[in-house]
XYZ file of C-alpha atoms in Angstrom:
377
model
C -25.603 -173.062 -6.862
C -26.781 -174.736 -4.226
C -24.501 -173.922 -0.951
C -22.258 -177.207 -1.172
C -22.855 -177.673 -4.795
C -23.654 -181.212 -6.203
C -23.059 -183.988 -8.546
C -24.750 -187.179 -9.776
C -25.186 -189.443 -6.490
C -26.944 -192.201 -7.578
C -30.530 -190.672 -6.917
C -30.975 -189.074 -10.307
C -29.999 -185.506 -8.984
C -27.385 -184.302 -11.727
C -28.676 -180.608 -12.411
C -26.887 -177.819 -10.815
C -29.097 -174.856 -9.612
C -28.704 -171.470 -11.795
C -27.886 -169.730 -8.337
C -26.889 -170.450 -4.987
C -29.728 -171.835 -2.672
C -29.489 -173.643 0.677
C -30.504 -177.080 0.565
C -32.208 -179.134 3.839
C -30.844 -182.442 4.139
C -33.460 -184.843 5.832
C -36.157 -182.229 6.063
C -39.454 -183.334 7.491
C -42.267 -182.110 5.821
C -43.704 -181.341 9.445
C -40.690 -178.153 9.037
C -43.225 -176.056 6.327
C -46.756 -177.864 7.035
C -49.467 -175.548 7.747
C -50.830 -176.405 11.571
C -54.317 -177.656 10.199
C -52.720 -179.693 7.515
C -49.573 -181.124 9.789
C -52.084 -181.913 12.624
C -54.291 -184.372 10.341
C -51.475 -185.976 8.404
C -49.800 -186.623 11.844
C -53.011 -188.593 13.060
C -53.270 -190.370 10.090
C -49.673 -191.656 9.968
C -50.278 -192.472 13.747
C -52.815 -194.861 12.689
C -51.259 -198.597 12.286
C -51.767 -199.683 8.853
C -53.972 -196.705 7.962
C -52.016 -196.244 4.569
C -52.090 -199.710 3.742
C -55.989 -199.829 4.655
C -57.010 -196.724 2.579
C -54.733 -197.982 -0.563
C -56.429 -201.384 -0.169
C -60.022 -199.871 -0.339
C -58.794 -197.558 -3.252
C -57.814 -200.483 -5.102
C -60.542 -199.822 -7.744
C -58.903 -196.173 -8.702
C -57.824 -196.637 -12.209
C -54.181 -195.187 -11.158
C -52.709 -198.001 -14.186
C -55.038 -195.966 -16.549
C -54.105 -192.796 -15.122
C -50.528 -193.376 -15.683
C -50.735 -194.792 -19.312
C -53.036 -191.934 -20.296
C -50.343 -189.130 -19.518
C -47.622 -191.552 -20.938
C -49.632 -191.823 -24.190
C -51.120 -188.324 -24.449
C -48.954 -186.019 -22.619
C -45.237 -185.199 -23.063
C -42.683 -186.690 -20.509
C -40.126 -184.617 -18.929
C -36.547 -185.523 -19.331
C -33.509 -184.656 -20.799
C -34.569 -184.536 -24.158
C -37.716 -182.993 -23.522
C -38.718 -179.911 -21.502
C -35.045 -180.203 -20.166
C -35.212 -176.643 -18.154
C -38.089 -178.379 -16.323
C -36.159 -181.706 -15.648
C -33.286 -179.554 -14.426
C -35.901 -177.790 -12.135
C -37.511 -180.989 -10.680
C -34.402 -182.654 -9.956
C -32.905 -179.461 -8.133
C -36.233 -179.154 -6.121
C -35.622 -182.991 -5.198
C -32.351 -182.239 -4.171
C -33.146 -179.265 -2.396
C -35.837 -180.776 -0.106
C -33.586 -184.115 -0.039
C -36.527 -186.339 -1.874
C -34.462 -189.309 -2.880
C -36.637 -190.637 -5.744
C -37.501 -187.956 -8.190
C -41.215 -188.374 -9.675
C -42.053 -188.425 -13.443
C -43.337 -185.263 -14.707
C -45.539 -184.688 -17.672
C -46.580 -181.315 -19.520
C -49.768 -181.810 -20.485
C -51.795 -179.670 -23.410
C -53.923 -177.684 -21.339
C -54.366 -173.717 -21.903
C -55.762 -173.337 -18.287
C -52.555 -172.855 -15.828
C -52.462 -175.527 -13.294
C -50.083 -178.393 -11.759
C -50.704 -181.442 -9.568
C -49.350 -183.850 -7.837
C -51.107 -187.317 -7.781
C -50.742 -191.181 -7.610
C -51.405 -193.812 -5.318
C -48.479 -195.949 -5.379
C -45.934 -193.342 -6.443
C -46.557 -189.697 -7.145
C -46.540 -187.797 -10.413
C -46.501 -184.517 -11.097
C -48.548 -182.921 -14.089
C -48.107 -179.362 -15.391
C -50.238 -177.655 -18.489
C -48.937 -175.776 -20.858
C -50.714 -172.946 -20.107
C -49.051 -172.820 -16.686
C -45.326 -173.357 -18.783
C -46.216 -170.366 -20.811
C -47.440 -168.002 -18.047
C -44.197 -168.314 -15.657
C -40.633 -167.155 -15.914
C -37.954 -169.454 -14.708
C -38.028 -168.424 -11.213
C -41.935 -168.408 -10.931
C -41.756 -172.124 -12.519
C -39.114 -173.165 -10.124
C -41.412 -172.215 -7.271
C -44.148 -174.137 -8.768
C -42.272 -177.335 -9.056
C -41.174 -176.914 -5.591
C -44.899 -176.614 -4.538
C -45.493 -180.191 -6.105
C -42.303 -181.616 -4.988
C -43.628 -180.529 -1.395
C -47.079 -182.506 -1.925
C -44.932 -185.502 -3.207
C -42.651 -185.245 0.176
C -45.905 -184.760 2.412
C -47.688 -187.555 1.017
C -50.497 -185.478 -0.272
C -50.678 -187.330 -3.479
C -52.781 -190.359 -2.217
C -55.269 -188.208 -0.570
C -55.405 -185.848 -3.454
C -56.183 -188.695 -6.044
C -58.889 -189.856 -3.553
C -60.351 -186.425 -3.986
C -60.346 -186.321 -7.733
C -61.801 -189.781 -7.847
C -64.658 -188.634 -5.323
C -65.630 -185.636 -7.170
C -65.950 -187.258 -10.532
C -67.794 -189.935 -8.645
C -70.238 -187.480 -7.223
C -71.196 -186.061 -10.517
C -71.674 -189.746 -11.937
C -74.436 -190.460 -9.117
C -75.393 -186.880 -8.583
C -79.297 -188.434 -9.559
C -78.909 -190.567 -6.423
C -79.942 -188.495 -3.606
C -79.079 -190.245 -0.609
C -75.696 -191.604 -2.479
C -74.398 -188.335 -3.628
C -75.149 -186.874 -0.422
C -72.814 -189.151 1.156
C -70.257 -188.893 -1.398
C -70.027 -184.899 -1.220
C -69.871 -185.031 2.719
C -66.473 -186.765 2.163
C -65.613 -184.517 -0.543
C -66.292 -181.364 1.664
C -64.126 -182.564 4.204
C -61.304 -183.569 1.763
C -61.753 -179.919 0.416
C -61.041 -178.112 3.755
C -57.423 -180.472 4.289
C -56.919 -179.996 0.272
C -57.167 -176.177 0.996
C -54.664 -176.339 3.887
C -52.153 -178.629 1.984
C -52.156 -175.892 -0.491
C -50.926 -173.448 1.877
C -48.285 -176.148 3.127
C -46.915 -176.773 -0.423
C -46.771 -172.819 -0.866
C -44.055 -172.885 1.909
C -42.428 -175.741 0.287
C -42.319 -174.003 -3.144
C -40.540 -171.066 -1.162
C -38.263 -173.517 0.560
C -36.864 -174.637 -3.064
C -37.036 -171.055 -4.894
C -35.914 -169.222 -2.015
C -37.224 -166.164 -3.871
C -40.477 -164.542 -2.319
C -40.862 -162.166 -4.868
C -40.996 -164.619 -7.667
C -43.569 -166.983 -5.314
C -45.544 -163.594 -5.083
C -45.233 -162.914 -8.760
C -46.310 -166.542 -9.686
C -49.734 -166.007 -7.691
C -50.340 -162.557 -9.044
C -50.268 -164.586 -12.466
C -52.718 -167.142 -11.696
C -55.005 -164.311 -10.692
C -54.567 -161.804 -13.203
C -52.423 -163.368 -16.287
C -49.162 -162.271 -17.581
C -49.529 -158.556 -16.916
C -47.011 -157.714 -14.366
C -46.469 -154.366 -15.437
C -50.142 -153.754 -14.757
C -49.823 -155.147 -11.278
C -48.572 -154.112 -7.896
C -47.450 -156.799 -5.194
C -48.296 -154.405 -2.130
C -51.800 -153.448 -3.669
C -52.252 -157.217 -4.422
C -51.787 -158.041 -0.420
C -53.891 -155.068 0.231
C -56.558 -156.874 -1.442
C -56.113 -159.929 1.076
C -56.468 -157.399 3.552
C -59.674 -155.866 2.288
C -60.872 -159.129 2.059
C -60.528 -160.111 5.320
C -61.501 -157.120 7.355
C -64.274 -155.810 5.030
C -67.810 -156.063 5.408
C -70.256 -157.185 8.273
C -71.450 -160.927 9.224
C -73.352 -161.206 6.128
C -69.858 -161.308 4.396
C -68.460 -163.431 6.535
C -71.080 -166.034 5.962
C -70.673 -165.408 2.154
C -66.918 -165.949 2.154
C -67.388 -169.337 3.592
C -70.050 -170.339 1.106
C -67.775 -169.067 -1.578
C -64.738 -171.337 -0.338
C -66.290 -174.578 0.285
C -66.698 -175.474 -3.574
C -63.052 -174.721 -4.191
C -60.191 -177.163 -3.993
C -57.592 -173.809 -3.394
C -57.651 -170.947 -0.933
C -58.230 -167.622 -2.590
C -54.808 -166.327 -4.402
C -54.562 -163.230 -2.250
C -55.387 -165.336 0.849
C -52.147 -167.612 -0.348
C -50.117 -164.694 -1.017
C -50.674 -162.990 2.132
C -50.425 -166.411 4.049
C -47.265 -167.034 2.286
C -45.605 -163.525 2.829
C -46.669 -163.816 6.465
C -44.608 -167.152 6.908
C -41.568 -165.784 5.108
C -41.376 -163.263 7.835
C -41.904 -165.534 10.607
C -39.210 -166.947 13.060
C -40.157 -170.373 11.723
C -39.050 -169.731 8.110
C -36.110 -168.190 9.365
C -35.123 -171.329 11.586
C -35.348 -173.431 8.646
C -33.385 -171.323 6.426
C -30.695 -171.172 9.289
C -30.449 -175.106 9.308
C -32.595 -175.837 12.250
C -35.657 -177.888 11.184
C -37.183 -181.195 12.188
C -35.705 -184.190 10.393
C -37.548 -187.249 8.924
C -35.529 -189.575 11.142
C -37.795 -187.772 13.999
C -41.103 -188.240 12.481
C -42.070 -191.794 14.306
C -41.451 -189.722 17.568
C -44.293 -187.199 16.662
C -46.513 -186.479 19.198
C -50.541 -186.776 17.829
C -51.283 -184.386 21.214
C -48.479 -182.305 20.490
C -49.525 -181.801 16.831
C -53.186 -181.268 17.634
C -52.222 -178.664 20.682
C -49.999 -176.747 18.337
C -52.815 -176.946 15.843
C -55.754 -175.537 18.373
C -53.244 -172.368 19.343
C -52.585 -171.575 15.852
C -56.267 -171.118 15.346
C -56.874 -169.588 18.596
C -54.276 -166.957 17.486
C -55.693 -166.666 14.450
C -59.334 -166.081 15.716
C -57.784 -163.209 17.807
C -55.944 -161.269 15.258
C -58.420 -161.760 12.667
C -60.202 -158.825 11.575
C -62.970 -160.615 9.822
C -66.310 -159.706 11.560
C -67.235 -163.186 12.404
C -64.132 -164.109 13.669
C -64.056 -161.130 15.918
C -67.587 -162.059 17.153
C -66.111 -165.717 17.865
C -63.766 -164.021 20.076
C -65.869 -161.907 21.767
C -68.029 -164.711 22.647
C -65.077 -166.618 23.990
C -64.163 -163.389 26.032
C -67.665 -162.679 27.421
C -68.089 -159.877 25.369
C -71.930 -158.145 26.055
C -74.534 -156.927 23.584
C -73.810 -160.055 21.322
C -77.345 -160.276 20.248
C -77.600 -156.921 19.179
C -74.551 -157.242 17.298
C -75.581 -160.441 15.287
C -79.029 -158.380 14.994
C -77.038 -155.522 13.078
C -74.591 -157.627 11.552
C -77.492 -159.359 9.830
C -79.586 -156.812 9.459
C -79.084 -156.075 6.021
C -80.559 -159.254 4.902
C -84.091 -158.153 5.874
C -84.249 -154.614 4.520
C -83.208 -151.522 6.269
C -84.996 -151.735 9.407
C -83.660 -153.618 12.447
C -85.067 -157.046 12.758
C -86.668 -156.671 16.025
C -88.640 -153.275 14.897
C -89.835 -154.266 11.132
C -90.622 -157.850 10.337
C -90.240 -158.999 6.856
C -93.051 -158.132 4.375
C -95.061 -160.494 2.431
C -93.830 -163.492 4.403
C -90.429 -163.312 3.061
C -87.562 -164.457 5.077
C -85.401 -161.434 4.423
C -83.862 -162.988 1.310
C -84.237 -161.500 -2.358
C -84.762 -165.071 -3.909
C -81.669 -164.719 -5.852
C -78.410 -167.036 -6.051
C -75.338 -166.326 -6.858
C -73.490 -168.898 -8.426
C -70.163 -170.061 -6.803
C -67.108 -169.216 -8.500
C -65.165 -172.075 -9.912
C -61.971 -173.320 -8.108
C -58.905 -171.549 -9.170
C -55.783 -173.669 -10.164
């Protein structure tokens, strides 16, 4: 049960958690947001009337049609339908102190997925594939993840991304039109990936069980075969992914992630574990966190400064070859030209680029292309 217990209080919170967890009255989404996510959102919120204008420009979006579609062709979570999910939803809203409980729907889809969308008000949708894949504590983290999106105000921008992605497909035959749309989509996807890291943290604050959060991410990656998986080995994959290879691999990582809306699952697990062990997380659990009442006084400059500091620290501590190169450039390391040539030498064959030009007029590529992996869920 939550630390102070709770009863119905007029906000729709009636459920009683199955075990004791801490509640965070008045918590601001700034408490758990990833620095890059937080700095972007603070800047947008500080622009006078931005959300109003953004929604006005989005007036053509078929939100009413979207809501009617889920109402007519999915199952709305309630005390009568998927009652255990309804309890989790109200419990998550209670723990994060979200006054209005968003509607939740379960939709028939074997692909494990969940989303928080909507322009005027957020709605949460989970697939049957996800419901069948996760146990109670794993699902609790996912519901907390989606409630975190709602509290952060992500639903509006996520809905816009879904719409623009669909629009880009429809106008793909118009070269310039599609190019302009895809530029916006690419930028939104970069923010979207950062917002997923934020929502993972919110899911941990709600579930307060790191092992359950880890299990859920492992199942998203490898299915319902926990007896065949190991958390430590899974996290080691993330270390190998970050540190492995040379500059060519660093470039390929960037190209692989660009079409995705979510970070790679092992990366999400590693990021969440790192945050769970951080002082910031411990301070929140001790009751020391930003309040929503303080949001209006948030400094945009301080937020960007914090974000810049975070990235500088990430670059310095990263094991990725490209990030090491960036760090060395900033530090004035010598022989960078040689390091770059060695890093990319494999693209042009076994001989160094300065000693052996590409044969037969080739630019060093083998002419094959890799199909980027589809986005995860």
